[in-house]
Every structure is written in structure tokens, then in C-alpha cells.
Coordinates of N, CA and C in Angstrom, one line a residue:
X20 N 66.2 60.7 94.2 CA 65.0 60.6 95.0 C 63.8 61.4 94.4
X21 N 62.7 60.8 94.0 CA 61.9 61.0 93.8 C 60.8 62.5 94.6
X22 N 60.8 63.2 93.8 CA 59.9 64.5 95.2 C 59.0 65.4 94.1
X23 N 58.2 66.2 95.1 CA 57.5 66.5 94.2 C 57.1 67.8 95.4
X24 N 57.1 69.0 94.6 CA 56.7 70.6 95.8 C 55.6 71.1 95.3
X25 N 54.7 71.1 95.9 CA 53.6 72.6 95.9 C 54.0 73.7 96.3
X26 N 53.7 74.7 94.8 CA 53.3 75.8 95.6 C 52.3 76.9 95.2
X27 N 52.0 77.9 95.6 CA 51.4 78.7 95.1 C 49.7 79.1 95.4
X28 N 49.9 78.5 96.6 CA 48.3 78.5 97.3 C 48.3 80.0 98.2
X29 N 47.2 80.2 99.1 CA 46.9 81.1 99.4 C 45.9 81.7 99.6
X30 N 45.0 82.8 100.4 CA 44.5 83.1 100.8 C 43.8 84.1 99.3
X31 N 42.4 84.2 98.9 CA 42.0 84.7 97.6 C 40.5 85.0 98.1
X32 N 40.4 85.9 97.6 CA 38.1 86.4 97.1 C 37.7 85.5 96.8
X33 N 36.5 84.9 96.4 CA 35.7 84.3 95.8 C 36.0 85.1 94.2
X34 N 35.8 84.7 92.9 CA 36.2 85.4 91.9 C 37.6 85.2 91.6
X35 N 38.2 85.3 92.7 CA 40.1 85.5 92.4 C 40.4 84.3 91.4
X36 N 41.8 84.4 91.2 CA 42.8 83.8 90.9 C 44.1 83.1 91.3
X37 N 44.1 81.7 91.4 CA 45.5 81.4 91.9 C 46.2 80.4 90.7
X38 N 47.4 80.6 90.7 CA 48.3 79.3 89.9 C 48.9 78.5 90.9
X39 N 48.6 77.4 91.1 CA 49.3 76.4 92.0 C 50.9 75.8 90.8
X40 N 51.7 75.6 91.6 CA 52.7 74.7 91.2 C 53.3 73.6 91.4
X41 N 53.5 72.9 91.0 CA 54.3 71.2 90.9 C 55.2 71.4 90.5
X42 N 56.2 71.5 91.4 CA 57.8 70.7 91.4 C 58.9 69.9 91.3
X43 N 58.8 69.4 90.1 CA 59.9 67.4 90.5 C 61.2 67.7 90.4
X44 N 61.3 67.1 91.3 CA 63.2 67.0 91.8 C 63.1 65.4 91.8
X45 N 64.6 65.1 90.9 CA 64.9 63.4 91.5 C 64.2 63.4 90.1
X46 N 63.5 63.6 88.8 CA 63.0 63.3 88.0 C 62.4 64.1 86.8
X47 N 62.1 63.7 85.3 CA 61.7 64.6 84.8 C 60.2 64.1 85.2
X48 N 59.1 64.9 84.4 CA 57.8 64.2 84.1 C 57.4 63.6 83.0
X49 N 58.8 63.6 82.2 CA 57.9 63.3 81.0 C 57.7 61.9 80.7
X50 N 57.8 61.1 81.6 CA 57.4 59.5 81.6 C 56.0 59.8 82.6
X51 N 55.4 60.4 82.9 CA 54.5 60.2 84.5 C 53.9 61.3 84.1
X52 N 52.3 61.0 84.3 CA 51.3 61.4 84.8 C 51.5 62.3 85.9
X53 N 50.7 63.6 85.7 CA 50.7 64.5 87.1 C 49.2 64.8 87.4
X54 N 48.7 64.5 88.4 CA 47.4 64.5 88.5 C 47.5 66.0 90.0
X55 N 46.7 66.3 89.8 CA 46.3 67.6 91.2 C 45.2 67.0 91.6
X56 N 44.8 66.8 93.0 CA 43.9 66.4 94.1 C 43.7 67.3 94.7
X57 N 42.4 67.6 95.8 CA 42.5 67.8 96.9 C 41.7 67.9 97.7
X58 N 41.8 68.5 99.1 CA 41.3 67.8 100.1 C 40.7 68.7 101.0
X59 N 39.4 68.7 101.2 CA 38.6 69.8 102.5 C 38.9 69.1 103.5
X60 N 38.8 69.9 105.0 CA 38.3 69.2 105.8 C 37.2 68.2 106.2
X61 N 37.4 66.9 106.5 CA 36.3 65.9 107.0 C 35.7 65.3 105.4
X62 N 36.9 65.8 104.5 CA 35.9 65.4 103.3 C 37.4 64.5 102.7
X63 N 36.8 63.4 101.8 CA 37.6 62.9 100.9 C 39.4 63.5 99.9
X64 N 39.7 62.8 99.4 CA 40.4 63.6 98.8 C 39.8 63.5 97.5
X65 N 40.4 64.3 96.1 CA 39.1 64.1 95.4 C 40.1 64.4 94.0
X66 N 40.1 63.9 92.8 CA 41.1 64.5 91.7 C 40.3 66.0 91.4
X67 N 40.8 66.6 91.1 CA 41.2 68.1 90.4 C 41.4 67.7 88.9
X68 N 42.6 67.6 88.5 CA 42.7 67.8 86.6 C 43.8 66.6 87.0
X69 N 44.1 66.2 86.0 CA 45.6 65.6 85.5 C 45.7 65.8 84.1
X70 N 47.1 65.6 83.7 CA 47.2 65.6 82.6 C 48.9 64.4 82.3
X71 N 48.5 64.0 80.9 CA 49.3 62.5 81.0 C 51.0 63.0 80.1
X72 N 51.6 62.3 80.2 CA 52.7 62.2 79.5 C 53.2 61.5 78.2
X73 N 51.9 61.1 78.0 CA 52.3 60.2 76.4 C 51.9 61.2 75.5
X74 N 50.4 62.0 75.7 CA 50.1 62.9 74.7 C 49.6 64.0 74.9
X75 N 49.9 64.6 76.2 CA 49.7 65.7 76.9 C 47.9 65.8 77.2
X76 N 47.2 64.6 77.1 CA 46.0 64.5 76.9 C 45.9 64.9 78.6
X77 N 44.6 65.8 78.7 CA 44.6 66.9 80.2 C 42.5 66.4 80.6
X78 N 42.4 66.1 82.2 CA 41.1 65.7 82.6 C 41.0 66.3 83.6
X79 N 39.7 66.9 83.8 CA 39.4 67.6 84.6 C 38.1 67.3 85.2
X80 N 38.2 67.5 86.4 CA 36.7 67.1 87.6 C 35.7 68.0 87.0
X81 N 34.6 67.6 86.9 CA 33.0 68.6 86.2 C 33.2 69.5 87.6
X82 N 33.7 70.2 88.4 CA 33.6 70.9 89.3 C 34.7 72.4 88.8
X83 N 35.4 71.4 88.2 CA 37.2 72.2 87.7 C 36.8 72.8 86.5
X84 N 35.8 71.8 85.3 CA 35.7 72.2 84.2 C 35.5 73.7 83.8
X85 N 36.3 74.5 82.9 CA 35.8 76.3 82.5 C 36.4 76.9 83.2
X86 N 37.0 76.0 84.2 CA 37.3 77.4 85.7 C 39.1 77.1 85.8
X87 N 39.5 75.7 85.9 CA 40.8 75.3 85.7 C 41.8 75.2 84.9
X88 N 42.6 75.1 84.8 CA 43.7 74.7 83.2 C 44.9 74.2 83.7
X89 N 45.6 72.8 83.4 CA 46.7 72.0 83.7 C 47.4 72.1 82.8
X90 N 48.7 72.8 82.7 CA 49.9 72.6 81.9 C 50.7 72.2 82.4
X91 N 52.1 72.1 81.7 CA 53.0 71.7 82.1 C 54.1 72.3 81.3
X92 N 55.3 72.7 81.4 CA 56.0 73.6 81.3 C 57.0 73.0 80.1
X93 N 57.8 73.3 79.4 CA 58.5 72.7 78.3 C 60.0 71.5 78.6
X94 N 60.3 72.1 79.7 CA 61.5 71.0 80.4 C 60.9 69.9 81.2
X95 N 59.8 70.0 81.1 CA 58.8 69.1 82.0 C 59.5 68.9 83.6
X96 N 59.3 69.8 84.2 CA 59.7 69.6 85.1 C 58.7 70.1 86.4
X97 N 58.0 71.2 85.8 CA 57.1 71.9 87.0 C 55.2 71.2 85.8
X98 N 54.6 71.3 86.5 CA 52.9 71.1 86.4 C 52.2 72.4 86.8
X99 N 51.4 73.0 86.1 CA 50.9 74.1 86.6 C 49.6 74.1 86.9
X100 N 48.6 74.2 87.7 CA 47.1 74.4 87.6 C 46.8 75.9 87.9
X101 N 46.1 76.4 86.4 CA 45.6 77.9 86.8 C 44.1 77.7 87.2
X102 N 44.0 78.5 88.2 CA 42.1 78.1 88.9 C 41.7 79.7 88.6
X103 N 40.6 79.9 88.2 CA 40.4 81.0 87.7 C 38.8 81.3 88.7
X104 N 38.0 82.2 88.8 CA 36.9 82.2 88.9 C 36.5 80.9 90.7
X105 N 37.5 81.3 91.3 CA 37.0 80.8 92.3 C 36.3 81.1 93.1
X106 N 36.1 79.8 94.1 CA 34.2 79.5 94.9 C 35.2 79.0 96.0
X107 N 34.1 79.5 97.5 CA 34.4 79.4 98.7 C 34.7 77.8 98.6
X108 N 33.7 76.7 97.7 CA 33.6 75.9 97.6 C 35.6 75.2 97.0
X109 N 36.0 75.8 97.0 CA 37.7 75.2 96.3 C 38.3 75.2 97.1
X110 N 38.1 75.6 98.7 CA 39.2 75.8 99.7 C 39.2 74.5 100.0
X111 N 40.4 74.6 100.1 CA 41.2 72.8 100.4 C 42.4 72.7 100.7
X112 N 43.2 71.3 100.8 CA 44.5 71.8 100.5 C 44.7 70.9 99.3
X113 N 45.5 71.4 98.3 CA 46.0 71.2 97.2 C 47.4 70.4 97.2
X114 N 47.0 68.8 96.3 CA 48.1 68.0 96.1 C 48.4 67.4 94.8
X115 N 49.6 67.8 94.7 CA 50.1 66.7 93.1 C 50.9 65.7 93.0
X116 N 50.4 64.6 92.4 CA 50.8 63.3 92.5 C 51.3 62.8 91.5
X117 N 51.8 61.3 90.9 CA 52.6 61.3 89.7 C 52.2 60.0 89.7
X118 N 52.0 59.1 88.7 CA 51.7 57.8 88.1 C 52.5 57.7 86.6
X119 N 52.6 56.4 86.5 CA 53.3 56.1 85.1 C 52.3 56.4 83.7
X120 N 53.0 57.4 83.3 CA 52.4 57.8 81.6 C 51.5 58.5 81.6
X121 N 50.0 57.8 81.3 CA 48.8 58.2 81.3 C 48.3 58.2 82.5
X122 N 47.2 59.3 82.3 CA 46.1 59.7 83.8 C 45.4 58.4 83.5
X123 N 44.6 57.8 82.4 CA 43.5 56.9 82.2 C 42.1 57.3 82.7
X124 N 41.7 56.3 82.4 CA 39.6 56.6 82.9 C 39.5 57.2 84.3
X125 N 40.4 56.0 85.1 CA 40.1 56.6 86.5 C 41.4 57.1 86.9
X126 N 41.6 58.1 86.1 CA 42.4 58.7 86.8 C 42.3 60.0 88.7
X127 N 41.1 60.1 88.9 CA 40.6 61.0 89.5 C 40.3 60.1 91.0
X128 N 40.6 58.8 91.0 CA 41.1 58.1 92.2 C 42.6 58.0 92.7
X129 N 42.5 58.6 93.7 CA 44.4 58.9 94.6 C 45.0 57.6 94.5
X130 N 44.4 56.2 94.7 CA 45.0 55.0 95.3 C 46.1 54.5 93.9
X131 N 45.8 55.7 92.7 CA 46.2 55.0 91.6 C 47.5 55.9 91.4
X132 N 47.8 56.9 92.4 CA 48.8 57.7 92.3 C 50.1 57.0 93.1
X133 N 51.0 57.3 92.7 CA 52.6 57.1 93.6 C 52.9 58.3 94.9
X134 N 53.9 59.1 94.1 CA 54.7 59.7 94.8 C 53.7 60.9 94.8
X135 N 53.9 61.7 96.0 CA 52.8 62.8 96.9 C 53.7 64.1 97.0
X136 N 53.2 65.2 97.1 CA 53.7 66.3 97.8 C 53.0 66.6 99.0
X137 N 53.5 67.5 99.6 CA 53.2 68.0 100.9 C 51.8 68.4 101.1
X138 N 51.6 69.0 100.4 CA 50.3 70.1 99.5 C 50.7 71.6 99.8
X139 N 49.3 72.4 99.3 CA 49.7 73.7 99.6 C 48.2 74.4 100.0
X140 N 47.9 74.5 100.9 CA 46.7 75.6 101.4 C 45.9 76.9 100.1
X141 N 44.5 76.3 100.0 CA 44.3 77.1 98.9 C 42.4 77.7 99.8
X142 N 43.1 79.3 100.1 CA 41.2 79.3 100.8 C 40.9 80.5 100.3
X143 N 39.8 80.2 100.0 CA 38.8 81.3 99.1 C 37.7 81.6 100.4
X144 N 38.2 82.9 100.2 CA 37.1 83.7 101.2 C 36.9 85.2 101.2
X145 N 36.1 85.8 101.5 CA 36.0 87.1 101.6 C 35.9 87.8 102.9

């Protein structure tokens, strides 16, 4: 069975630091795309970074750009997003999703993702 865990969200300053995590159970990643999304209230969901499985080629929202960084771990099994330099503006809740291989052009549309995690609560505040 296919699954996928967030974690690592949390309550942070503006400035702070969080590493979110992606968890696959039921699968490796290294056929699939792992994209991070996420979601304000009353607002859209929106991509974050992905990064693909054919050539570890990594995309990032001009919002993420300088501030974010998507890896992925050597057993391919966890996805990491470090957010660095956060803004009240990033509080959301944070989700990672999985598609076959590559992120592609539009990768930063959800409808093109599969399998979902739960998310994990990410609020920046002072």
C-alpha cells in the first residue's frame, strides 16, 4: 500500500527554520516524482519544489526560490524540504505528493499528482 507521511512542521519566527519530511511506506521513490504543495486557508493549494526521479532534476515556486531546498535521501525513501528564512507568508499546511518519474513543466499543478499525505501544519509567527 502505497502511503506517504509528513512530518516536521511547526510553530517558528519569521526568519526561523524548518525541515519538513516525506515518508514512503508500500514503495521506494525512485520511480516517482515527489512534489511538496501547500495550502493557506481559503487559498488554493499551490506547488512548493518537486524534485523528479529520473535525474534528480529539483523545481521550485519563485516564492520558494533562495529560501527552500528539496532532497532526497540515498535509500530514496524519505523527501526532505529545508525552508530557511521564513515569512508569516509560508504558514500553511504542508503536503507531499508522488507522480510517475519526472515533476515536468507543470509540475506545480496538484491534479497531476497521485498519492497524498495527510500534511503537516507549518506557522510562522512571532
Amino acid at each position: 500500500q502505497v502511503q506517504l507521511v509528513e512530518s516536521g512542521g511547526g510553530l517558528v519566527q519569521p526568519g526561523g527554520s524548518l525541515r519538513l519530511s516525506c515518508a514512503a511506506s508500500g514503495f521506494t521513490t525512485e520511480h516517482y516524482a515527489i512534489g511538496w504543495f501547500r495550502q493557506a486557508p481559503g487559498k488554493e493549494r499551490e506547488g512548493v519544489s518537486c524534485i523528479s526521479s529520473t535525474n534528480g532534476a529539483t523545481y521550485y515556486a519563485e516564492s520558494a526560490k533562495g529560501r527552500f531546498t528539496i532532497s532526497r535521501d540515498n535509500a530514496k525513501t524519505t523527501v526532505y524540504l529545508q525552508m530557511n528564512s521564513l515569512k508569516p507568508e509560508d504558514t500553511a499546511v504542508y503536503y507531499c505528493a508522488t507522480r510517475p518519474f519526472a515533476c515536468g513543466v507543470s509540475w506545480s499543478a496538484p491534479g497531476r499528482f497521485g498519492s497524498w499525505g495527510q500534511g503537516t501544519q507549518v506557522t510562522v509567527s512571532s
